[in-house]
Amino acid sequence: MSYRQILTILILSSGIVFAASCSKSDQKQSIESASSPDEVYAAEPESGVDYHSFANTADYRVTHVDMDLTVDFSRKVIAGTAVLQFDRLNDENNALILDTRDLTIESVRTSNADQPQDVSFSLSDTVDFRGAPLTIEVPANSSAVVINYQTSPAASGLQWLEPRQTAGKRHPFLFTQAQAIHARSFVPLQDTPGVRITYSATVRTPRELRAVMSANNDPAAEKNGVYSFTMPQAIPSYLLALAVGDLEFKPMGARTGVYAEKEILDAAAAEFADTEAMLETTEEAYGPYRWDRYDLLILPPSFPFGGMENPRLSFITPTVIAGDKSLVALIAHELAHSWSGNLVTNSSWRDLWLNEGFTTYLTNRIMQFVYGDDRYHMEMALGYADLQSDLEELDDPDELLAIDKRGRDPDEAFSNVPYEKGSLFLFEIEQKIGREAFDQFLLDYFNKYAFQSITTEGFLAHLDQTLLKTHVEDLDADRIREWIFEPGIPEGAPHPQSDAFTRIDSIRQAWLDGAASAEGIDTSKWTYHQWKHFLDGMPDKLSREQMEDLEQAFKLTTSTNNEIAFSWLRIAIRNDYEPAYGRLEDFLTSIGRNKFLRPLYQDLMDSGKADMASRIFEKAKPGYHPLTVKRNSLIIYPDSAE
Ligand code: BES
Ligand code: ZN
């Protein structure tokens, strides 16, 4: 039995948390009450250990889950059974420990159909952000358990929407968001990306609604309130996904289509019409798409992310439907995860960069394949700017690619670093060894590790065996370690630039110098990316005259492009530009995407508008996702852990 397992059992049996130290030589202990655990960790995290799961994956591996779930909108509860099939990895006959959060466990039984037996189990109190371990005394001869359970209305992985929060305003809506550690709030399981499961599900909903999952959706299935799914490809738990709403389907291509409320179905299908082309071009470069169909689900605007790469069915915010395809890099990104992330999966949340960095690199490549060089350079330059601005704010340890997240909620240690620094690292390798060789490397990597999880160290070992052997002249192992284990951007790293942006820089400078009025700037051929660059490059402070000049010429407060509106609203907050406050309030109360909300609330706080921030936040809160409430509360009420 490993030290972690002993630890877990100590926690469970005594209600006392002992210090967790994963280096066996350096085990410090401190005793804290279970309600405020304060684990003391070894200096370095251990590769391959998931510090965010209680599951004893060295004893058991859950391989398949069958669910029968009823979605009850009036109680905001999902209730039903989950049958977990598992392999035993040893004959020690330890208890099976699963992850849960805010679940009510009604019973646990063995699965023999004719004579199910009750199995004894205990559900601990909530330990911390990891939730509460569920300990099941599985009988020696069994290989499956049937768990009868219910979720809580406050489940961190679910958002229950009132009809008024939907496009149609007539029906409620439910969606899940499992990444990083929220699957455990709607199914008891081994909630770690190191374990893969296949699944099947029967989902019971109100008759007039449709359920869809990260599985074999059937758009032709009769709308009757009972929907069946199977997912034959093994996935990590964070990719388990369900949504229920008044959904319709529109095909876009042979393998691609959109699910959305009918009010936005056509607009979404038009905006994302290039999805099929993206899919084909990605296959050409990086190998076959292994998931059968690739559909999009357009969520209501409270969805807390831009997108989520749920297999076969990416979940997408409606805020990227700009009318001109300017924000579709998001689709390329979620699609790319079908290779980097869903096929080859980060082993723990420390290794997130293996998902997001590779995906960001692939996104840029897909954008170049489909939209050409100018767009490619602009997307890369915008990503680089995002990275630079994060690096100004972050503490050194959070600037590594392999971020130590022990003792922290993974949602809270989230930044552009795994995305943009990860992508820049891969771009440097591409530059050094050439595109052809690097594409071949990626293709081989996806094939070799398909349907497996990989650690940062596993990736380094793979590099040792491959590129570091074949490209001795071009690559250097120390530099690679610097990228992964040191803060900041290594000296001499590539600096993506775009000529289209250089032109904007001189126009902006001339305007700032007073050499030109905003009205005099010819913006007729500017793309979204150029607008974004123009605004994000503004100095912190502008004069009232300058703000009015911009607004009068460009009507930025009423921009229908949410990214442009967002950049403008940040400028408006910094410069106390009241004419934009109405739009700001609309924006904050109608959109739940955290990438927009957090900076806006933070800007309000930083510019002495805490009252306005809390007033708008309290007004918007009933419509926000639990995650959005939690993260933004920390910004608005820094002193109270609300
Ligand atoms: N998988 C992520 C979202 C995520 C990451 C959720 C970590 C929870 C924990 C998704 O693919 C993503 O990166 N979305 C971005 C898209 C953007 C970078 C194009 C988003 O939502 O903004
Ligand atoms: Zn991603």
XYZ file of C-alpha atoms and ligand atoms in Angstrom:
665
model
C 0.000 0.000 0.000
C 1.376 3.408 -0.932
C 1.827 6.278 1.456
C -1.030 8.158 -0.220
C -3.359 5.273 0.285
C -2.425 4.979 3.921
C -2.997 8.683 4.196
C -6.394 8.479 2.590
C -7.438 5.731 4.899
C -6.224 7.708 7.890
C -8.316 10.624 6.731
C -11.333 8.441 6.277
C -11.082 6.453 9.434
C -10.194 9.185 11.880
C -11.500 12.370 10.367
C -8.012 13.689 10.880
C -5.840 14.743 8.013
C -2.199 13.877 8.236
C 0.371 15.651 6.199
C 0.640 14.276 2.713
C 4.140 14.016 1.499
C 4.757 12.014 -1.570
C 8.462 11.770 -1.314
C 8.834 8.747 0.864
C 12.057 9.995 2.387
C 10.670 13.301 3.509
C 7.419 12.708 5.269
C 6.505 15.620 7.454
C 3.390 15.373 9.476
C 1.032 17.952 10.800
C -2.355 17.316 12.271
C -5.223 19.530 11.260
C -8.922 19.223 11.550
C -10.591 17.641 8.559
C -12.490 20.812 7.792
C -9.358 22.869 7.229
C -6.737 20.509 5.936
C -3.325 21.967 5.536
C -1.284 19.332 3.886
C 2.454 19.636 3.887
C 3.944 18.420 0.672
C 7.388 17.316 -0.381
C 9.494 19.839 -2.253
C 8.588 18.492 -5.678
C 5.393 16.914 -6.958
C 5.760 13.305 -8.000
C 5.330 12.675 -11.703
C 2.133 10.796 -12.501
C 0.524 11.379 -9.105
C -2.845 13.110 -9.276
C -3.016 15.298 -6.187
C -6.595 16.224 -7.008
C -8.184 12.816 -6.676
C -8.778 10.458 -3.755
C -9.139 7.436 -6.028
C -6.869 4.472 -5.235
C -6.007 3.789 -8.842
C -3.157 1.454 -7.924
C -5.727 -1.009 -6.524
C -8.625 -0.631 -8.942
C -9.234 0.781 -12.385
C -12.774 1.641 -13.319
C -13.136 0.668 -16.988
C -16.791 1.215 -17.866
C -19.754 3.117 -16.425
C -23.453 2.532 -17.200
C -25.727 5.331 -16.099
C -29.466 5.626 -15.794
C -30.176 9.220 -14.844
C -33.283 11.321 -14.415
C -32.923 15.065 -14.885
C -35.312 16.835 -12.520
C -35.520 20.544 -13.333
C -37.950 21.354 -10.544
C -35.545 20.102 -7.849
C -32.358 20.896 -9.797
C -31.220 17.365 -9.173
C -29.913 14.495 -11.289
C -30.827 11.184 -9.670
C -30.264 7.588 -10.665
C -27.739 4.832 -10.796
C -24.194 4.445 -11.991
C -22.852 0.935 -12.487
C -19.073 0.973 -12.299
C -17.138 -1.938 -13.754
C -13.571 -2.204 -12.572
C -10.380 -4.216 -12.882
C -8.523 -5.276 -9.780
C -4.851 -4.529 -9.986
C -3.815 -6.633 -7.001
C -5.287 -9.185 -4.622
C -5.104 -7.067 -1.503
C -8.841 -6.589 -1.500
C -8.675 -3.018 -0.271
C -11.711 -0.794 -0.299
C -12.514 0.991 -3.554
C -12.205 4.751 -3.091
C -14.087 7.054 -5.449
C -14.284 10.809 -5.827
C -17.521 12.631 -5.049
C -18.567 16.191 -4.298
C -21.917 17.123 -2.781
C -23.462 13.789 -3.768
C -26.047 11.913 -1.717
C -25.274 8.204 -1.882
C -28.427 6.194 -1.322
C -27.105 2.695 -1.705
C -24.273 0.635 -3.077
C -24.997 -2.882 -4.296
C -23.285 -5.683 -6.127
C -24.305 -6.037 -9.719
C -25.516 -9.648 -10.007
C -28.890 -9.064 -11.546
C -30.843 -11.796 -9.772
C -29.515 -11.281 -6.277
C -27.999 -7.870 -5.697
C -26.346 -7.571 -2.299
C -25.920 -4.411 -0.286
C -22.292 -3.385 -0.031
C -21.111 -1.358 2.913
C -19.742 2.057 2.152
C -18.895 5.294 3.890
C -18.959 8.811 2.559
C -16.526 11.114 4.323
C -17.196 14.764 5.057
C -16.048 17.192 2.389
C -12.295 17.445 2.801
C -11.518 20.511 0.677
C -11.854 21.529 -2.979
C -11.334 17.857 -3.813
C -14.691 16.914 -2.342
C -15.435 13.826 -0.270
C -13.970 10.352 -0.809
C -16.496 7.516 -1.014
C -15.110 4.262 0.381
C -16.735 1.047 -0.815
C -15.955 -2.330 0.782
C -16.209 -4.317 -2.435
C -16.682 -8.064 -1.973
C -13.699 -10.121 -3.042
C -15.395 -11.724 -6.017
C -17.146 -8.728 -7.545
C -16.040 -6.671 -10.499
C -18.810 -4.069 -10.511
C -20.863 -1.961 -8.103
C -24.239 -0.298 -8.567
C -24.401 3.118 -6.921
C -27.718 4.806 -6.360
C -27.221 8.528 -5.884
C -28.429 12.095 -6.303
C -26.653 15.332 -7.080
C -27.009 18.543 -5.087
C -28.616 21.694 -6.547
C -25.271 23.355 -5.824
C -23.256 20.772 -7.804
C -20.107 22.497 -9.029
C -20.224 20.778 -12.417
C -23.831 21.607 -13.306
C -25.583 24.769 -14.312
C -29.378 24.808 -14.224
C -30.768 27.642 -16.311
C -34.152 29.273 -16.034
C -36.068 29.665 -19.304
C -35.280 33.409 -19.362
C -31.573 32.599 -19.569
C -32.028 30.740 -22.852
C -32.468 32.065 -26.389
C -36.021 30.733 -26.639
C -37.043 31.860 -23.121
C -39.565 29.027 -22.897
C -37.702 26.000 -21.559
C -35.074 25.381 -18.900
C -31.581 24.198 -19.789
C -28.954 22.092 -18.053
C -25.314 21.589 -18.930
C -22.346 19.917 -17.303
C -18.754 21.169 -17.228
C -16.512 18.459 -15.808
C -12.997 19.758 -16.428
C -10.996 19.907 -14.263
C -12.430 18.105 -11.193
C -16.196 18.508 -11.434
C -17.321 15.179 -12.920
C -17.331 13.966 -9.306
C -20.156 16.412 -8.557
C -22.490 14.534 -10.907
C -21.174 10.950 -10.994
C -19.193 9.075 -8.323
C -16.055 7.852 -10.088
C -12.292 7.841 -10.235
C -12.119 11.467 -11.239
C -8.612 11.613 -12.593
C -7.344 12.092 -16.156
C -5.047 9.094 -15.646
C -8.003 6.677 -15.889
C -10.129 6.118 -19.008
C -13.641 4.720 -19.202
C -16.137 3.788 -21.860
C -19.743 4.497 -20.957
C -23.385 4.092 -21.769
C -26.283 6.143 -20.477
C -30.039 6.396 -20.431
C -31.079 9.968 -19.697
C -34.656 10.818 -18.745
C -35.768 14.402 -19.281
C -38.978 16.375 -19.656
C -40.586 15.155 -22.926
C -40.187 18.424 -24.811
C -36.424 18.614 -24.252
C -33.513 16.830 -25.923
C -30.473 15.373 -24.176
C -27.035 15.247 -25.815
C -23.794 13.795 -24.484
C -20.112 13.389 -25.294
C -21.147 10.192 -27.076
C -23.031 8.874 -30.128
C -25.722 11.520 -30.419
C -28.494 10.755 -32.857
C -30.141 13.896 -34.247
C -32.951 11.741 -35.626
C -33.801 10.296 -32.209
C -37.433 10.969 -31.411
C -37.962 13.776 -28.868
C -39.723 11.738 -26.213
C -37.864 12.339 -22.975
C -35.800 9.142 -22.976
C -32.412 9.174 -24.676
C -29.816 6.438 -24.930
C -26.109 6.870 -25.511
C -23.045 4.755 -25.836
C -19.457 5.934 -25.880
C -17.231 3.151 -27.185
C -13.986 5.166 -27.117
C -12.406 5.287 -23.680
C -12.259 8.814 -22.242
C -10.960 10.413 -19.055
C -13.690 11.493 -16.643
C -13.246 15.205 -17.327
C -14.657 14.598 -20.815
C -17.935 13.182 -19.565
C -20.618 15.648 -20.627
C -24.371 16.074 -20.790
C -26.664 18.899 -21.844
C -30.454 19.074 -21.871
C -32.496 21.769 -23.548
C -34.825 22.696 -26.369
C -32.212 21.671 -28.926
C -32.356 21.241 -32.661
C -29.766 19.997 -35.105
C -28.435 21.320 -38.385
C -25.795 19.499 -40.423
C -22.775 21.503 -41.649
C -20.828 18.791 -43.475
C -20.611 15.021 -43.811
C -19.300 14.533 -40.285
C -20.075 17.902 -38.709
C -23.196 19.649 -37.485
C -24.583 21.997 -34.838
C -26.961 21.477 -31.935
C -28.510 24.707 -30.681
C -31.791 26.324 -29.777
C -33.608 27.081 -33.000
C -33.284 30.851 -32.475
C -29.536 30.679 -33.082
C -29.203 27.473 -35.106
C -28.821 29.064 -38.540
C -26.477 31.795 -37.368
C -24.288 29.193 -35.659
C -24.228 26.870 -38.674
C -23.225 29.802 -40.916
C -20.564 31.101 -38.519
C -18.976 27.666 -38.112
C -19.447 26.490 -41.697
C -15.688 25.875 -42.031
C -15.665 23.191 -39.330
C -15.687 20.352 -41.863
C -12.712 21.898 -43.695
C -10.878 22.259 -40.391
C -11.522 18.607 -39.617
C -10.232 17.435 -42.989
C -7.098 19.512 -42.920
C -6.243 18.420 -39.381
C -6.609 14.782 -40.399
C -4.283 15.309 -43.350
C -1.564 16.654 -41.135
C -1.980 14.741 -37.888
C -3.742 11.474 -38.662
C -7.313 10.190 -38.706
C -10.056 11.678 -36.592
C -10.835 8.791 -34.264
C -14.153 9.850 -32.793
C -16.609 9.325 -35.646
C -18.660 12.564 -35.744
C -17.628 16.086 -34.725
C -20.597 18.237 -33.734
C -20.893 21.528 -31.865
C -23.323 22.346 -29.104
C -24.034 26.060 -28.755
C -24.830 26.863 -25.143
C -26.611 29.809 -23.595
C -24.311 32.781 -22.835
C -23.773 31.833 -19.193
C -21.423 29.012 -20.270
C -18.283 29.820 -18.247
C -15.778 28.979 -21.002
C -15.248 29.818 -24.628
C -15.348 26.174 -25.479
C -14.959 22.713 -24.001
C -13.647 19.841 -26.064
C -16.186 17.208 -25.024
C -15.575 14.300 -27.429
C -17.798 14.175 -30.526
C -19.595 17.276 -29.240
C -17.627 20.393 -28.342
C -19.506 22.778 -26.058
C -19.282 26.341 -27.422
C -20.151 29.789 -26.058
C -22.570 31.750 -28.273
C -20.426 34.863 -27.684
C -18.144 33.863 -30.585
C -20.936 34.141 -33.152
C -19.709 37.493 -34.460
C -21.258 37.273 -37.923
C -17.945 37.313 -39.791
C -16.145 34.127 -38.640
C -13.583 36.320 -36.898
C -13.580 34.286 -33.684
C -13.633 30.752 -35.104
C -10.126 29.963 -33.877
C -12.077 28.733 -30.874
C -13.581 25.958 -33.006
C -10.153 25.044 -34.393
C -8.968 24.868 -30.786
C -11.701 22.564 -29.513
C -11.406 20.398 -32.629
C -7.624 20.139 -32.184
C -8.206 18.672 -28.724
C -9.567 15.594 -30.531
C -5.851 14.826 -31.016
C -4.059 16.726 -28.243
C -5.993 16.124 -25.048
C -8.765 13.706 -25.876
C -6.578 11.187 -27.688
C -3.312 11.871 -25.853
C -4.317 13.086 -22.428
C -2.539 14.962 -19.650
C -1.883 12.545 -16.848
C -2.611 15.030 -14.063
C -3.495 18.736 -13.908
C 0.184 19.593 -13.529
C 0.577 18.311 -17.088
C -2.245 20.507 -18.483
C 0.231 22.152 -20.872
C 0.436 18.855 -22.783
C -3.265 19.343 -23.582
C -3.475 23.088 -23.981
C -0.022 23.959 -25.328
C -0.188 21.327 -28.081
C -3.760 22.350 -28.826
C -2.847 26.026 -29.101
C -0.006 25.121 -31.451
C -2.356 22.991 -33.579
C -4.992 25.744 -33.540
C -2.579 28.162 -35.172
C -1.655 25.585 -37.784
C -5.292 24.814 -38.562
C -6.016 28.528 -38.906
C -3.160 28.807 -41.373
C -4.325 25.794 -43.376
C -7.873 27.128 -43.647
C -7.434 30.939 -43.676
C -3.859 31.565 -44.805
C -0.667 33.211 -43.625
C -1.880 36.665 -42.579
C -4.474 35.245 -40.246
C -1.917 32.770 -38.873
C 0.567 35.492 -37.991
C -2.090 37.659 -36.399
C -3.505 34.820 -34.284
C 0.002 33.974 -33.087
C 0.831 37.589 -32.277
C -2.382 38.001 -30.260
C -1.571 34.836 -28.337
C 1.906 36.136 -27.604
C 0.469 39.395 -26.277
C -1.851 37.422 -23.964
C 1.132 35.503 -22.657
C 3.161 38.638 -22.031
C 0.371 40.275 -20.090
C -0.074 37.182 -17.909
C 3.660 36.964 -17.254
C 3.539 40.485 -15.852
C 1.019 39.378 -13.225
C 1.996 35.833 -12.293
C 4.319 34.580 -9.569
C 7.349 32.668 -10.824
C 6.140 29.157 -9.888
C 3.014 29.644 -11.991
C 5.103 30.545 -15.026
C 6.480 27.017 -15.457
C 4.858 24.771 -18.028
C 4.611 21.999 -15.422
C 2.827 23.948 -12.679
C 2.771 22.588 -9.151
C -0.928 22.738 -8.236
C -0.783 20.668 -5.053
C -3.043 22.025 -2.357
C -4.830 24.317 -4.827
C -8.045 24.097 -6.727
C -6.891 23.590 -10.333
C -9.486 26.159 -11.455
C -7.629 28.785 -9.490
C -4.208 28.114 -10.962
C -5.365 28.879 -14.483
C -3.648 31.222 -16.957
C -2.421 31.572 -20.537
C 0.897 29.971 -19.613
C 0.054 26.322 -20.413
C -1.606 27.557 -23.623
C 0.663 30.191 -25.078
C 4.001 29.355 -23.496
C 3.356 25.707 -24.355
C 2.590 26.624 -27.943
C 5.606 28.926 -28.198
C 7.845 26.115 -26.958
C 6.566 23.813 -29.699
C 6.883 26.613 -32.234
C 10.546 26.990 -31.285
C 11.132 23.280 -31.901
C 9.324 23.601 -35.240
C 11.582 26.509 -36.185
C 14.703 24.592 -35.231
C 14.011 21.284 -36.938
C 11.672 22.407 -39.728
C 7.984 21.966 -40.222
C 8.051 18.696 -42.030
C 10.046 16.943 -39.344
C 7.957 18.451 -36.588
C 4.657 17.478 -38.203
C 5.941 13.938 -38.590
C 6.912 13.979 -34.911
C 3.410 15.097 -33.905
C 1.739 12.500 -36.098
C 3.883 9.757 -34.551
C 3.274 11.091 -31.049
C -0.517 11.026 -31.470
C -0.360 7.492 -32.833
C 2.015 6.179 -30.213
C 0.075 7.553 -27.232
C -3.452 7.323 -28.656
C -6.030 6.711 -25.914
C -3.369 7.011 -23.223
C -2.366 9.546 -20.624
C 1.089 11.042 -20.527
C 3.100 12.950 -17.923
C 5.486 15.814 -18.543
C 8.342 13.438 -17.735
C 6.905 10.822 -20.104
C 6.902 13.427 -22.845
C 10.513 14.364 -22.065
C 11.521 10.711 -22.226
C 9.756 10.450 -25.581
C 11.662 13.504 -26.850
C 14.888 11.858 -25.692
C 14.098 8.807 -27.771
C 13.045 10.757 -30.836
C 13.932 14.346 -31.734
C 16.853 14.630 -29.352
C 18.400 11.645 -31.176
C 17.522 12.622 -34.724
C 18.211 16.356 -34.356
C 21.277 16.476 -32.112
C 22.542 19.587 -33.871
C 19.332 21.569 -33.565
C 17.973 20.758 -30.133
C 19.343 20.937 -26.663
C 17.986 18.998 -23.695
C 18.880 21.743 -21.200
C 16.976 24.341 -23.132
C 13.949 22.064 -23.276
C 14.083 21.660 -19.497
C 14.339 25.434 -19.159
C 11.101 25.858 -21.130
C 9.294 23.375 -18.922
C 10.750 23.917 -15.463
C 11.797 27.588 -15.383
C 9.611 30.716 -15.205
C 9.232 33.220 -18.036
C 10.151 32.877 -21.676
C 13.673 31.586 -22.373
C 16.004 34.134 -23.895
C 16.082 34.083 -27.667
C 12.674 32.417 -27.971
C 10.699 33.208 -31.105
C 8.594 36.369 -30.922
C 5.589 35.997 -33.240
C 4.878 39.182 -35.152
C 2.549 40.291 -37.887
C 3.104 42.945 -40.556
C -0.580 43.730 -40.415
C -0.054 44.677 -36.762
C 3.080 46.729 -37.405
C 0.949 48.991 -39.609
C -1.585 49.335 -36.807
C 1.186 50.249 -34.358
C 2.203 53.259 -36.418
C -1.398 54.354 -36.901
C -2.024 54.111 -33.146
C 1.139 56.045 -32.402
C 0.232 58.825 -34.818
C -3.181 59.099 -33.194
C -1.667 59.151 -29.674
C 0.750 61.856 -30.794
C -2.170 63.910 -31.975
C -0.978 63.736 -35.582
C -4.278 62.224 -36.735
C -7.873 62.199 -35.525
C -9.732 58.919 -35.167
C -12.134 60.021 -37.884
C -9.203 60.356 -40.249
C -8.039 56.755 -39.849
C -9.110 54.488 -42.685
C -10.322 51.392 -40.854
C -12.419 50.070 -43.703
C -10.134 47.098 -44.337
C -9.263 46.297 -40.744
C -9.920 42.768 -39.586
C -11.124 41.893 -36.124
C -7.541 40.983 -35.195
C -6.287 44.431 -36.134
C -9.000 46.093 -34.060
C -8.089 43.921 -31.130
C -4.418 44.785 -31.512
C -5.216 48.491 -31.916
C -7.193 48.562 -28.655
C -5.043 46.239 -26.562
C -1.970 48.320 -27.377
C -3.427 51.522 -25.940
C -1.602 53.044 -22.955
C -3.283 52.718 -19.556
C -4.457 56.303 -19.501
C -6.223 58.197 -22.245
C -7.626 61.700 -21.953
C -11.344 62.362 -22.001
C -10.922 63.960 -25.438
C -9.170 60.875 -26.735
C -11.903 58.581 -25.378
C -14.565 60.719 -27.026
C -12.638 60.859 -30.279
C -12.443 57.051 -30.395
C -16.057 56.541 -29.452
C -17.359 59.101 -31.902
C -15.402 57.680 -34.812
C -15.753 53.952 -34.084
C -18.872 53.494 -31.893
C -16.964 50.934 -29.854
C -19.458 50.873 -26.989
C -22.007 49.290 -29.285
C -19.636 46.889 -31.053
C -21.342 43.569 -31.713
C -18.027 41.732 -31.600
C -17.694 40.623 -27.975
C -13.891 40.534 -28.054
C -13.753 44.125 -29.299
C -16.414 45.218 -26.815
C -14.402 43.541 -24.062
C -11.146 45.310 -24.991
C -12.952 48.640 -25.212
C -14.742 48.167 -21.897
C -11.419 47.541 -20.181
C -10.142 50.855 -21.539
C -13.381 52.554 -20.491
C -13.088 51.264 -16.903
C -9.476 52.391 -16.580
C -10.394 55.858 -17.814
C -13.669 56.379 -15.924
C -15.545 56.700 -19.199
C -19.155 56.669 -17.915
C -20.885 56.612 -21.326
C -19.782 52.958 -21.608
C -21.016 51.890 -18.154
C -24.455 50.886 -19.406
C -22.933 48.539 -21.953
C -20.544 47.268 -19.290
C -23.428 46.365 -17.012
C -25.284 44.633 -19.867
C -22.150 42.739 -20.770
C -21.455 41.569 -17.218
C -25.048 40.527 -16.602
C -25.629 38.742 -19.900
C -22.354 36.864 -20.451
C -20.865 34.232 -18.142
C -17.582 33.615 -19.892
C -14.871 33.903 -17.255
C -12.204 35.020 -19.674
C -14.204 38.260 -19.996
C -15.657 38.570 -16.516
C -12.540 38.194 -14.421
C -10.504 40.959 -16.085
C -13.499 43.303 -16.126
C -14.271 42.796 -12.437
C -10.564 43.039 -11.637
C -10.280 46.304 -13.599
C -13.270 47.704 -11.710
C -11.631 46.819 -8.389
C -8.228 48.186 -9.435
C -9.713 51.497 -10.536
C -11.579 52.179 -7.298
C -15.010 51.022 -8.450
C -15.570 48.263 -5.898
C -19.130 49.450 -5.252
C -20.040 49.219 -8.894
C -18.362 45.805 -9.136
C -20.282 44.345 -6.209
C -23.588 45.926 -7.256
C -23.382 44.448 -10.771
C -22.018 41.148 -9.483
C -24.894 40.691 -7.027
C -27.372 41.486 -9.777
C -25.766 39.049 -12.218
C -24.987 36.294 -9.721
C -28.240 34.316 -10.001
C -27.470 33.807 -13.687
C -23.814 32.826 -13.288
C -22.386 29.302 -13.251
C -21.192 28.101 -9.784
C -17.595 28.314 -10.980
C -18.056 31.881 -12.173
C -19.579 32.872 -8.840
C -16.707 31.305 -6.952
C -13.891 32.769 -9.004
C -15.271 36.289 -9.244
C -16.250 36.401 -5.570
C -12.560 36.074 -4.788
C -11.913 39.198 -6.848
C -14.794 41.282 -5.540
C -14.673 40.225 -1.893
C -10.964 39.558 -1.435
C -11.224 39.558 2.357
C -14.095 37.121 2.770
C -13.798 33.622 1.382
C -17.387 33.717 0.139
N -10.328 22.596 -22.095
C -10.389 24.012 -22.146
C -11.256 24.609 -21.087
C -10.829 24.262 -19.677
C -9.484 24.196 -19.314
C -11.791 24.042 -18.727
C -9.132 23.871 -18.003
C -11.440 23.725 -17.419
C -10.121 23.637 -17.054
C -10.840 24.492 -23.511
O -10.353 23.729 -24.569
C -10.274 25.853 -23.699
O -9.074 25.959 -23.658
N -11.102 26.849 -23.906
C -10.650 28.194 -24.161
C -10.558 28.357 -25.657
C -9.575 29.337 -26.175
C -8.188 29.162 -25.660
C -9.581 29.296 -27.695
C -11.676 29.121 -23.556
O -12.675 28.643 -23.041
O -11.479 30.328 -23.586
Zn -8.239 23.926 -24.707
